[in-house]
Tab-separated table of C-alpha atoms and ligand atoms in Angstrom:
chain	number	residue	atom	x	y	z
A	188	MET	CA	29.555	6.135	-34.781
A	189	ASN	CA	26.686	5.713	-32.536
A	190	ASP	CA	24.064	7.969	-31.320
A	191	TYR	CA	23.895	8.534	-27.651
A	192	SER	CA	21.056	6.689	-25.664
A	193	LEU	CA	20.347	5.839	-22.140
A	194	ASP	CA	18.882	2.319	-22.816
A	195	PRO	CA	21.628	-0.504	-22.024
A	196	ASP	CA	24.438	-1.476	-24.126
A	197	ASN	CA	23.419	-5.018	-23.330
A	198	TRP	CA	19.611	-5.916	-21.911
A	199	ASP	CA	20.340	-9.441	-21.002
A	200	GLU	CA	22.675	-7.809	-18.247
A	201	PHE	CA	19.966	-5.031	-17.347
A	202	GLN	CA	17.291	-8.310	-17.170
A	203	ASN	CA	19.880	-9.987	-14.898
A	204	GLU	CA	20.392	-7.115	-12.540
A	205	ALA	CA	16.390	-6.142	-12.652
A	206	HIS	CA	15.688	-9.718	-11.475
A	207	LYS	CA	18.062	-9.611	-8.661
A	208	LEU	CA	17.034	-6.192	-7.505
A	209	VAL	CA	13.259	-7.966	-7.436
A	210	ASP	CA	14.474	-10.909	-4.988
A	211	PHE	CA	16.132	-8.190	-2.886
A	212	ILE	CA	12.832	-6.199	-2.589
A	213	VAL	CA	10.938	-9.682	-1.927
A	214	ALA	CA	13.286	-10.619	0.980
A	215	TYR	CA	13.290	-7.019	2.137
A	216	LEU	CA	9.462	-7.010	2.458
A	217	LYS	CA	9.116	-10.432	3.990
A	218	ASN	CA	11.808	-9.974	6.736
A	219	VAL	CA	10.526	-6.250	7.680
A	220	ARG	CA	9.194	-7.590	11.023
A	221	GLU	CA	12.749	-8.786	12.115
A	222	ARG	CA	14.419	-5.300	11.446
A	223	LYS	CA	14.154	-2.617	13.385
A	224	VAL	CA	11.528	0.090	12.491
A	225	TRP	CA	13.772	3.161	12.392
A	226	GLN	CA	17.664	3.366	13.093
A	227	GLU	CA	19.780	6.272	12.811
A	228	ILE	CA	21.972	6.804	9.900
A	229	PRO	CA	25.878	6.316	10.563
A	230	ASN	CA	28.189	9.352	9.308
A	231	ASP	CA	30.163	6.959	6.860
A	232	ILE	CA	26.827	6.636	5.193
A	233	LYS	CA	25.404	10.447	5.514
A	234	ASN	CA	28.826	11.040	3.540
A	235	GLU	CA	27.989	8.619	0.549
A	236	PHE	CA	25.589	11.729	-0.063
A	237	ARG	CA	27.873	14.473	0.319
A	238	LYS	CA	30.025	13.396	-2.849
A	239	LYS	CA	30.179	15.513	-5.987
A	240	VAL	CA	28.411	15.010	-8.920
A	241	PRO	CA	29.422	12.309	-11.239
A	242	MET	CA	30.333	13.025	-14.552
A	243	GLU	CA	31.016	9.301	-15.468
A	244	PRO	CA	28.885	6.412	-15.697
A	245	MET	CA	28.974	3.651	-12.814
A	246	GLU	CA	28.199	0.154	-13.567
A	247	LEU	CA	24.542	-0.750	-12.704
A	248	GLU	CA	25.642	-4.093	-10.868
A	249	LYS	CA	27.665	-1.562	-8.411
A	250	LEU	CA	24.991	1.034	-8.164
A	251	ILE	CA	22.232	-1.206	-7.215
A	252	SER	CA	24.875	-2.881	-4.716
A	253	ILE	CA	25.180	0.810	-3.029
A	254	ALA	CA	21.619	1.714	-3.023
A	255	GLU	CA	20.882	-1.764	-1.356
A	256	LYS	CA	23.609	-1.123	1.468
A	257	LYS	CA	23.606	2.764	1.684
A	258	ILE	CA	19.721	3.628	1.051
A	259	ALA	CA	17.521	0.326	1.375
A	260	PRO	CA	18.488	-0.098	5.244
A	261	TYR	CA	17.737	3.421	6.544
A	262	PRO	CA	13.940	4.123	5.455
A	263	GLN	CA	11.543	5.998	7.515
A	264	GLY	CA	9.808	2.811	8.527
A	265	ASN	CA	6.351	2.952	7.847
A	266	ILE	CA	6.479	-0.199	6.393
A	267	HIS	CA	7.318	-1.810	9.746
A	268	PRO	CA	4.197	-3.692	11.491
A	269	ARG	CA	5.203	-1.503	14.722
A	270	PHE	CA	5.220	2.032	12.956
A	271	PHE	CA	2.540	3.980	14.265
A	272	GLY	CA	4.130	7.525	14.035
A	273	TRP	CA	1.646	10.437	12.248
A	274	VAL	CA	-0.607	8.603	9.986
A	275	ASN	CA	1.419	6.974	7.323
A	276	GLY	CA	0.266	3.974	4.941
A	277	THR	CA	2.485	0.975	4.822
A	278	GLY	CA	2.407	0.283	1.036
A	279	THR	CA	1.088	-2.852	-0.895
A	280	PRO	CA	3.340	-5.478	-2.481
A	281	VAL	CA	1.372	-5.209	-5.558
A	282	GLY	CA	1.790	-1.627	-5.587
A	283	ILE	CA	5.532	-2.275	-6.152
A	284	LEU	CA	4.854	-4.245	-9.348
A	285	ALA	CA	2.671	-1.549	-10.436
A	286	GLU	CA	4.858	0.994	-10.005
A	287	MET	CA	7.360	-0.760	-11.795
A	288	LEU	CA	4.830	-1.100	-14.936
A	289	ALA	CA	3.892	2.578	-14.859
A	290	ALA	CA	7.352	3.719	-14.685
A	291	ALA	CA	8.142	1.365	-17.956
A	292	MET	CA	5.006	3.108	-19.653
A	293	ASN	CA	5.893	6.353	-18.420
A	294	VAL	CA	3.031	8.048	-19.626
A	295	ASN	CA	1.986	11.608	-19.126
A	296	ALA	CA	-1.628	11.213	-17.005
A	297	GLY	CA	-2.489	14.864	-17.459
A	298	GLY	CA	-4.606	14.135	-20.871
A	299	ARG	CA	-4.748	12.746	-24.296
A	300	GLU	CA	-6.282	9.717	-25.367
A	301	HIS	CA	-4.486	6.640	-23.725
A	302	ILE	CA	-5.118	3.861	-21.115
A	303	SER	CA	-4.475	5.703	-17.853
A	304	ASN	CA	-7.267	8.082	-18.475
A	305	TYR	CA	-9.688	4.929	-18.522
A	306	VAL	CA	-7.772	3.605	-15.254
A	307	GLU	CA	-8.041	6.788	-13.299
A	308	ARG	CA	-11.582	7.306	-14.426
A	309	GLN	CA	-12.701	3.641	-13.353
A	310	VAL	CA	-11.165	4.468	-9.869
A	311	LEU	CA	-12.597	7.733	-9.270
A	312	SER	CA	-15.933	6.404	-10.322
A	313	TRP	CA	-15.603	3.111	-7.542
A	314	ILE	CA	-14.553	5.713	-5.011
A	315	LYS	CA	-17.776	7.516	-6.037
A	316	THR	CA	-19.705	4.061	-5.515
A	317	LEU	CA	-18.100	3.443	-2.355
A	318	PHE	CA	-18.791	7.108	-0.894
A	319	ASP	CA	-22.193	6.974	-2.036
A	320	TYR	CA	-21.412	10.308	-4.123
A	321	PRO	CA	-23.082	11.021	-7.226
A	322	THR	CA	-21.548	9.519	-10.489
A	323	GLU	CA	-21.961	12.855	-12.542
A	324	SER	CA	-19.267	14.320	-9.717
A	325	SER	CA	-15.774	15.066	-10.801
A	326	GLY	CA	-12.605	13.950	-9.280
A	327	LEU	CA	-9.024	13.747	-9.416
A	328	ILE	CA	-6.175	11.714	-8.362
A	329	THR	CA	-3.626	13.875	-6.247
A	330	SER	CA	-0.208	14.050	-4.841
A	331	GLY	CA	-1.960	13.884	-1.479
A	332	CYS	CA	-4.789	15.182	0.923
A	333	SER	CA	-3.065	18.627	1.055
A	334	GLU	CA	-3.219	19.073	-2.657
A	335	SER	CA	-7.203	17.756	-2.435
A	336	ASN	CA	-8.037	20.200	0.266
A	337	LEU	CA	-6.122	22.995	-1.996
A	338	ILE	CA	-8.455	22.112	-4.870
A	339	GLY	CA	-11.700	21.552	-2.896
A	340	ILE	CA	-11.188	24.728	-1.036
A	341	THR	CA	-10.159	26.690	-4.491
A	342	VAL	CA	-13.146	25.327	-5.950
A	343	ALA	CA	-15.302	26.364	-2.898
A	344	ARG	CA	-13.829	29.880	-3.093
A	345	ASN	CA	-14.428	30.450	-6.675
A	346	HIS	CA	-17.832	29.018	-6.545
A	347	PHE	CA	-19.080	31.443	-3.836
A	348	ALA	CA	-17.532	34.519	-6.181
A	349	ASP	CA	-19.229	33.107	-9.037
A	350	SER	CA	-22.373	33.095	-7.160
A	351	ILE	CA	-22.140	36.931	-6.722
A	352	GLY	CA	-21.303	37.439	-10.240
A	353	ILE	CA	-17.850	37.920	-9.721
A	354	ASN	CA	-15.033	35.724	-11.935
A	355	LEU	CA	-12.298	35.673	-9.197
A	356	ARG	CA	-10.059	34.184	-11.864
A	357	GLU	CA	-10.100	37.315	-13.701
A	358	THR	CA	-10.254	40.149	-10.606
A	359	GLY	CA	-8.393	38.182	-8.007
A	360	MET	CA	-8.785	38.297	-4.590
A	361	CYS	CA	-9.219	42.272	-4.709
A	362	GLY	CA	-11.952	41.948	-6.753
A	363	ILE	CA	-14.037	39.998	-3.909
A	364	PRO	CA	-15.607	41.379	-0.543
A	365	LYS	CA	-14.304	39.801	2.479
A	366	ILE	CA	-14.847	36.042	2.945
A	367	THR	CA	-14.668	33.596	5.860
A	368	ILE	CA	-13.960	29.910	6.283
A	369	TYR	CA	-15.115	27.541	9.295
A	370	GLY	CA	-13.373	24.721	10.928
A	371	SER	CA	-12.612	23.471	14.444
A	372	THR	CA	-9.459	23.838	16.221
A	373	GLN	CA	-8.629	20.409	15.362
A	374	ILE	CA	-8.409	21.040	11.551
A	375	HIS	CA	-5.111	19.802	9.615
A	376	SER	CA	-2.516	22.267	8.871
A	377	SER	CA	-3.091	21.442	4.886
A	378	ILE	CA	-6.332	23.416	5.548
A	379	ILE	CA	-4.306	26.569	6.945
A	380	LYS	CA	-1.718	26.138	4.395
A	381	ALA	CA	-4.629	26.260	1.470
A	382	VAL	CA	-6.444	29.216	3.028
A	383	GLU	CA	-3.004	30.987	3.008
A	384	LEU	CA	-1.725	29.977	-0.332
A	385	ILE	CA	-5.088	31.193	-1.856
A	386	GLY	CA	-5.379	34.538	-0.332
A	387	ILE	CA	-8.151	34.023	2.248
A	388	GLY	CA	-5.579	34.465	5.047
A	389	LYS	CA	-5.331	32.769	8.198
A	390	LYS	CA	-7.341	35.103	10.291
A	391	GLN	CA	-10.231	34.657	8.159
A	392	LEU	CA	-10.504	31.175	9.147
A	393	ARG	CA	-12.300	31.005	12.014
A	394	MET	CA	-11.103	28.049	14.302
A	395	ILE	CA	-14.231	26.733	16.236
A	396	ALA	CA	-13.904	25.010	19.937
A	397	VAL	CA	-14.466	21.593	19.963
A	398	ASP	CA	-16.249	19.059	22.690
A	399	ARG	CA	-14.654	16.401	24.867
A	400	GLU	CA	-14.784	13.988	21.747
A	401	PHE	CA	-12.764	17.090	19.650
A	402	LYS	CA	-15.929	17.431	17.253
A	403	ILE	CA	-16.767	20.852	16.317
A	404	LYS	CA	-19.186	22.500	18.450
A	405	LEU	CA	-21.901	23.099	16.408
A	406	THR	CA	-24.003	26.170	18.277
A	407	ASP	CA	-20.675	27.879	18.170
A	408	LEU	CA	-19.917	27.457	14.477
A	409	GLU	CA	-23.619	28.772	13.942
A	410	ASN	CA	-22.989	31.695	16.390
A	411	LYS	CA	-19.715	32.448	14.508
A	412	ILE	CA	-21.086	32.602	11.226
A	413	ASN	CA	-23.922	34.840	12.446
A	414	GLU	CA	-21.625	37.466	14.144
A	415	ASP	CA	-19.506	37.230	11.023
A	416	ILE	CA	-22.480	38.245	8.874
A	417	ASN	CA	-23.586	41.103	11.176
A	418	ASN	CA	-19.915	42.455	10.986
A	419	GLY	CA	-19.953	42.416	7.037
A	420	TYR	CA	-18.138	39.030	6.334
A	421	ASN	CA	-19.233	36.485	3.657
A	422	PRO	CA	-19.055	33.268	5.310
A	423	PHE	CA	-18.588	30.420	2.161
A	424	CYS	CA	-17.135	27.276	3.310
A	425	VAL	CA	-17.245	25.113	6.406
A	426	VAL	CA	-14.235	22.171	6.470
A	427	ALA	CA	-15.329	19.143	8.243
A	428	ASN	CA	-13.080	16.839	9.811
A	429	VAL	CA	-13.593	12.940	8.876
A	430	GLY	CA	-10.926	11.643	11.457
A	431	SER	CA	-9.194	14.432	12.856
A	432	VAL	CA	-5.380	14.498	12.853
A	433	ASN	CA	-5.038	14.674	16.492
A	434	THR	CA	-7.389	12.124	17.782
A	435	GLY	CA	-9.352	10.802	14.632
A	436	ALA	CA	-12.371	12.723	15.590
A	437	ILE	CA	-15.294	12.728	13.232
A	438	ASP	CA	-17.578	15.996	12.932
A	439	ASP	CA	-21.402	15.559	13.060
A	440	LEU	CA	-21.411	15.711	9.112
A	441	ILE	CA	-25.335	15.732	9.003
A	442	GLY	CA	-25.547	18.847	11.347
A	443	ILE	CA	-22.869	20.805	9.318
A	444	ARG	CA	-24.978	20.218	6.157
A	445	ARG	CA	-27.817	21.680	8.116
A	446	ILE	CA	-25.684	24.873	8.728
A	447	CYS	CA	-24.166	25.137	5.224
A	448	ASP	CA	-27.859	24.656	4.196
A	449	LYS	CA	-29.165	27.321	6.271
A	450	TYR	CA	-26.485	29.975	5.262
A	451	ASN	CA	-25.693	28.692	1.821
A	452	LEU	CA	-22.442	27.320	2.178
A	453	TRP	CA	-19.806	24.640	0.805
A	454	MET	CA	-19.265	21.977	2.733
A	455	HIS	CA	-15.727	20.547	2.134
A	456	VAL	CA	-14.477	17.043	4.086
A	457	ASP	CA	-11.157	16.440	5.176
A	458	GLY	CA	-11.142	12.863	5.048
A	459	ALA	CA	-7.701	11.884	4.488
A	460	PHE	CA	-7.699	8.673	6.084
A	461	GLY	CA	-10.953	9.078	8.290
A	462	SER	CA	-13.247	8.832	4.938
A	463	LEU	CA	-12.010	5.360	4.396
A	464	ILE	CA	-13.932	4.059	7.213
A	465	LYS	CA	-16.690	4.082	5.009
A	466	LEU	CA	-15.373	0.665	3.453
A	467	SER	CA	-15.524	-0.894	7.065
A	468	GLU	CA	-17.971	-2.638	9.199
A	469	TYR	CA	-17.663	1.056	11.161
A	470	LYS	CA	-19.072	2.870	8.266
A	471	ASP	CA	-21.813	4.442	10.355
A	472	LEU	CA	-19.170	6.475	11.970
A	473	VAL	CA	-19.090	8.708	8.804
A	474	ASN	CA	-22.707	8.806	8.039
A	475	GLY	CA	-23.381	12.433	6.150
A	476	ILE	CA	-20.103	12.022	4.207
A	477	GLU	CA	-22.043	12.005	0.884
A	478	LEU	CA	-23.557	15.171	1.696
A	479	ALA	CA	-20.355	16.893	1.372
A	480	ASP	CA	-19.697	19.359	-1.785
A	481	SER	CA	-16.388	18.078	-1.858
A	482	ILE	CA	-14.245	15.217	-0.178
A	483	ALA	CA	-10.828	15.104	0.319
A	484	PHE	CA	-9.004	11.825	0.881
A	485	ASP	CA	-5.612	9.872	0.845
A	486	PHE	CA	-4.854	6.286	-0.970
A	487	HIS	CA	-1.514	6.427	0.886
A	488	LYS	CA	-2.598	6.603	4.074
A	489	TRP	CA	-5.660	4.160	4.872
A	490	MET	CA	-5.865	2.288	1.635
A	491	PHE	CA	-2.115	1.896	2.061
A	492	VAL	CA	-1.088	2.481	-1.530
A	493	GLN	CA	2.597	3.475	-1.708
A	494	TYR	CA	3.237	7.040	-2.074
A	495	ASP	CA	2.310	9.348	-3.007
A	496	ALA	CA	-1.789	8.951	-3.802
A	497	GLY	CA	-4.605	11.217	-2.744
A	498	GLY	CA	-7.774	11.972	-4.279
A	499	VAL	CA	-10.566	14.637	-4.476
A	500	LEU	CA	-14.047	14.474	-5.392
A	501	ILE	CA	-16.377	17.530	-6.160
A	502	LYS	CA	-20.066	17.226	-6.561
A	503	ASP	CA	-20.443	20.310	-9.211
A	504	ASN	CA	-18.382	18.852	-11.872
A	505	GLN	CA	-18.972	22.332	-13.587
A	506	ALA	CA	-17.952	24.556	-10.556
A	507	HIS	CA	-14.414	22.265	-10.628
A	508	LEU	CA	-13.655	22.832	-14.455
A	509	ASN	CA	-14.493	26.509	-13.920
A	510	THR	CA	-11.683	27.015	-11.285
A	511	PHE	CA	-9.202	24.815	-13.008
A	512	SER	CA	-9.665	24.378	-16.750
A	513	LEU	CA	-7.268	26.392	-19.233
A	514	ARG	CA	-6.918	25.003	-22.671
A	515	PRO	CA	-4.455	27.360	-24.770
A	516	ASP	CA	-3.518	26.799	-28.204
A	517	TYR	CA	-0.698	24.116	-27.645
A	518	LEU	CA	-3.012	22.061	-25.562
A	519	GLU	CA	-6.179	22.093	-28.298
A	520	SER	CA	-8.064	18.557	-28.439
A	521	GLU	CA	-9.080	16.853	-31.351
A	522	SER	CA	-12.087	13.944	-31.599
A	523	ARG	CA	-9.543	11.639	-32.993
A	524	GLY	CA	-6.192	10.301	-32.409
A	525	LEU	CA	-3.551	11.183	-29.305
A	526	ALA	CA	-5.153	14.525	-29.196
A	527	ALA	CA	-8.536	13.411	-27.999
A	528	GLY	CA	-9.436	11.930	-24.731
A	529	GLY	CA	-12.318	14.229	-23.850
A	530	ARG	CA	-11.870	16.503	-20.622
A	531	TRP	CA	-8.129	16.307	-19.566
A	532	PHE	CA	-7.417	15.648	-15.958
A	533	SER	CA	-5.155	18.748	-16.163
A	534	GLU	CA	-8.253	20.695	-16.309
A	535	TYR	CA	-9.277	19.306	-12.729
A	536	GLY	CA	-6.045	20.483	-11.005
A	537	ILE	CA	-2.815	22.268	-10.854
A	538	GLN	CA	-0.467	19.790	-12.563
A	539	LEU	CA	-0.340	19.814	-16.410
A	540	SER	CA	1.907	16.648	-16.292
A	541	ARG	CA	0.973	13.914	-13.688
A	542	GLY	CA	2.350	10.784	-13.460
A	543	PHE	CA	0.264	7.548	-13.706
A	544	ARG	CA	-0.628	7.096	-10.124
A	545	ALA	CA	-4.182	5.559	-10.568
A	546	LEU	CA	-2.237	2.233	-11.993
A	547	LYS	CA	-1.010	1.212	-8.336
A	548	ILE	CA	-4.357	1.867	-6.831
A	549	TRP	CA	-6.281	0.204	-9.400
A	550	MET	CA	-3.874	-2.999	-8.880
A	551	SER	CA	-4.222	-2.584	-5.265
A	552	ILE	CA	-7.791	-2.496	-5.406
A	553	LYS	CA	-8.478	-5.388	-7.961
A	554	ASN	CA	-5.638	-7.666	-6.234
A	555	TYR	CA	-7.386	-7.201	-2.613
A	556	GLY	CA	-10.728	-6.512	-3.338
A	557	ILE	CA	-12.461	-3.751	-1.215
A	558	LYS	CA	-13.413	-5.876	1.510
A	559	ARG	CA	-10.065	-6.994	2.436
A	560	PHE	CA	-9.351	-3.114	2.763
A	561	GLY	CA	-12.600	-2.823	4.763
A	562	ASN	CA	-11.642	-5.913	6.901
A	563	ILE	CA	-8.412	-4.050	7.719
A	564	ILE	CA	-9.391	-0.735	8.433
A	565	ALA	CA	-11.714	-2.321	10.906
A	566	GLN	CA	-8.874	-4.320	12.290
A	567	ASN	CA	-6.709	-1.395	13.129
A	568	ILE	CA	-9.968	0.121	15.007
A	569	LYS	CA	-10.090	-2.418	17.061
A	570	GLN	CA	-6.190	-2.647	17.874
A	571	ALA	CA	-6.838	1.215	18.822
A	572	LYS	CA	-9.666	0.293	21.022
A	573	TYR	CA	-7.817	-2.646	22.570
A	574	LEU	CA	-4.735	-0.238	23.122
A	575	GLY	CA	-6.959	2.300	24.842
A	576	LYS	CA	-8.148	-0.245	27.049
A	577	LEU	CA	-4.538	-1.467	27.926
A	578	ILE	CA	-3.576	1.969	28.636
A	579	GLU	CA	-6.561	2.710	31.060
A	580	LYS	CA	-5.919	-0.399	32.999
A	581	GLU	CA	-1.998	0.758	33.737
A	582	ASP	CA	-1.167	3.125	36.870
A	583	HIS	CA	1.496	4.648	34.801
A	584	LEU	CA	-0.263	5.464	31.889
A	585	ARG	CA	-3.131	7.950	30.906
A	586	LEU	CA	-5.430	8.002	27.904
A	587	MET	CA	-5.961	11.671	26.700
A	588	ALA	CA	-8.593	11.226	24.683
A	589	PRO	CA	-11.530	8.964	23.604
A	590	VAL	CA	-10.426	6.443	21.072
A	591	ILE	CA	-12.793	6.907	18.231
A	592	THR	CA	-11.072	5.290	15.378
A	593	ASN	CA	-7.695	4.510	14.987
A	594	ILE	CA	-5.610	7.023	16.887
A	595	VAL	CA	-4.529	6.605	20.692
A	596	CYS	CA	-3.404	9.616	22.717
A	597	PHE	CA	-1.816	8.950	25.999
A	598	LYS	CA	0.797	9.887	28.229
A	599	TYR	CA	3.284	8.396	30.940
A	600	ILE	CA	2.574	9.436	34.428
A	601	ASP	CA	5.636	9.617	36.753
A	602	ASN	CA	3.700	9.476	39.969
A	603	SER	CA	6.781	10.655	42.069
A	604	LYS	CA	5.900	13.972	40.205
A	605	GLN	CA	9.648	14.968	40.257
A	606	LEU	CA	9.965	15.442	36.716
A	607	ASP	CA	8.407	17.522	33.987
A	608	GLU	CA	5.811	15.431	32.645
A	609	ASP	CA	5.945	16.806	29.091
A	610	LEU	CA	9.706	16.748	29.072
A	611	VAL	CA	9.725	12.783	30.062
A	612	ASN	CA	7.219	11.643	27.676
A	613	ARG	CA	9.015	13.709	24.717
A	614	GLU	CA	12.115	11.340	25.962
A	615	ILE	CA	10.228	8.465	26.040
A	616	MET	CA	9.279	9.282	22.281
A	617	ILE	CA	13.022	10.082	21.140
A	618	LYS	CA	14.374	6.849	23.282
A	619	MET	CA	11.673	4.423	21.519
A	620	HIS	CA	12.776	5.726	18.100
A	621	GLU	CA	16.548	4.992	19.145
A	622	ARG	CA	15.766	1.681	20.252
A	623	GLY	CA	13.476	0.920	17.009
A	624	LYS	CA	11.183	-1.422	18.734
A	625	VAL	CA	8.076	0.941	18.446
A	626	VAL	CA	7.647	4.216	16.507
A	627	THR	CA	4.880	6.732	17.904
A	628	SER	CA	4.449	10.413	16.926
A	629	SER	CA	3.430	13.354	19.541
A	630	THR	CA	1.049	15.788	19.733
A	631	ARG	CA	-0.527	18.403	22.375
A	632	LEU	CA	-3.977	18.055	23.522
A	633	ASN	CA	-5.287	20.924	25.671
A	634	GLY	CA	-1.717	22.066	25.730
A	635	GLU	CA	-0.588	18.949	27.223
A	636	PHE	CA	2.246	17.034	25.263
A	637	CYS	CA	1.541	13.316	24.760
A	638	LEU	CA	2.209	10.229	22.894
A	639	ARG	CA	0.120	9.448	19.609
A	640	VAL	CA	-0.404	5.927	18.137
A	641	ALA	CA	-1.884	6.174	14.846
A	642	ILE	CA	-2.834	2.750	13.377
A	643	THR	CA	-3.077	2.779	9.499
A	644	ASN	CA	-1.243	-0.465	9.171
A	645	HIS	CA	-1.836	-3.900	7.717
A	646	ARG	CA	1.307	-5.553	8.992
A	647	THR	CA	0.228	-4.727	12.614
A	648	HIS	CA	-1.034	-7.883	14.590
A	649	MET	CA	-3.155	-7.556	18.047
A	650	ASP	CA	-0.299	-8.738	20.138
A	651	ASP	CA	1.701	-5.613	18.882
A	652	MET	CA	-0.354	-3.498	21.206
A	653	LEU	CA	1.171	-5.347	24.287
A	654	VAL	CA	4.674	-4.441	22.775
A	655	VAL	CA	3.567	-0.691	22.896
A	656	ILE	CA	2.458	-0.722	26.540
A	657	ASN	CA	5.617	-2.481	27.464
A	658	GLU	CA	8.085	-0.351	25.653
A	659	VAL	CA	6.374	2.545	26.913
A	660	LYS	CA	6.440	1.448	30.415
A	661	GLU	CA	10.100	0.005	30.309
A	662	VAL	CA	11.437	3.518	28.853
A	663	GLY	CA	9.394	5.227	31.339
A	664	GLU	CA	10.844	3.444	34.334
A	665	LYS	CA	14.282	3.939	32.860
A	666	ILE	CA	14.191	7.611	32.486
A	667	ILE	CA	12.913	8.241	35.481
A	668	ASN	CA	15.564	6.164	37.057
A	669	ILE	CA	18.115	7.955	35.922
A	670	ASN	CA	17.045	11.396	36.736
A	671	THR	CA	15.677	11.316	40.007
A	672	PRO	CA	18.277	11.625	42.831
B	216	LIG	C1	-2.138	13.584	6.279
B	216	LIG	C2	-3.640	14.481	6.169
B	216	LIG	C3	-3.584	15.628	5.446
B	216	LIG	C4	-2.735	15.969	4.330
B	216	LIG	O1	-2.723	14.831	3.434
B	216	LIG	P1	-1.155	14.449	2.846
B	216	LIG	O2	-1.378	13.181	1.998
B	216	LIG	O3	-0.041	14.557	3.877
B	216	LIG	O4	-0.813	15.610	1.974
B	216	LIG	C5	-5.187	16.474	5.733
B	216	LIG	N1	-5.569	16.106	6.430
B	216	LIG	C6	-5.817	15.328	7.458
B	216	LIG	C7	-6.735	15.105	8.274
B	216	LIG	C8	-4.665	14.228	7.510
B	216	LIG	O5	-4.384	13.312	8.187
């Protein structure tokens, strides 16, 4: 009698199927521009995913065929050259191969002595160099900028407690005095979530007004800090936007650093996508990013690496370790053998078991070179600026915020004024999704609904901006014509 295993009975057959799937994948990417960006999932396809749990095996050939026909055709669409919704990266061809190799190795990158640690340390050291960050700083590859923000703000909080002689890991939040954290009204939801999760509470997150470029007003920030101090609060951290989610705005980093120094506060940068501008000819836009105590960023947005992959850098390595390191008996390290490896990455974050995310980042950077990423980031910014110019020339369109980086907020204007503007623009967005030519998302600026184009896409051409304009106008006119008596 044979032992059970999950390996194939016939490796040649497996290899044959694997090759066929790779051929499918290559064609899938090569022809992406010819397909719709997004399409609705038909009901008979949805039914496939309501079937009962299989107790018996399915042939690999049949299984792959189902995946190709019923899964692959219905993606979110962010690999398409005209996907501009939210802030989503495109992925890279070499990243696909890296994911396959990482899956084959199936290492646990939480710690121990094996190659993934070297790859991750190298990726982090490259990023430190690119951000002009000190080599002694610590870092971690994360699931994304949400986790990175959570880690940065947690270290900031614990570091503050430490500075007043309180071990927050022992006492918990009930052991420390009232603390407050600051950011603009434009901060990302992941900051709010982090503040809620670590027991600070949203009320203690002071959201400061912005100027017409959507940058935090420094005088308002400083006034609020003083007011809080006078009311017995302990300000501990300012979160700076480097590429705000709504409009791509970048706060005055040098100004924020000055205030942080004056009041002894931690400066955390949320640079999910904007921090990568540092790689491009527009790098002056993010001057001062190196002054932050911690930087959160993503590889899966503007470095196009496959989901998911983010990163965080913390200047004070010891503060980082003090917050997260925990090595119980069953995780003791040795000086030689597999249990060696110095500091484990699990000592710098939440996950113990971790995937080998570093490989797809490492292979992407090696394959393309940093200059290429810089050129594409600059290209996306130029596309956004061009789109902004096109919008300004159109009677029926209005630009809603200055185009600082890669985000364009605008809306369709019905000059007859008979229909509700928010409703018309919402319908334009949904209709465009259904037509599948262009995907945008939406946001609200000063309470007004607007269409939002965010370009973090290495497949986009300059001409695609004309398609955006034409599509919005065409769909807008149709909606107006149908709905006006
Ligand atoms: C996307 C984003 C985040 C959250 O990052 P995830 O990778 O989605 O977790 C945080 N801040 C900003 C500005 C973002 O754009």
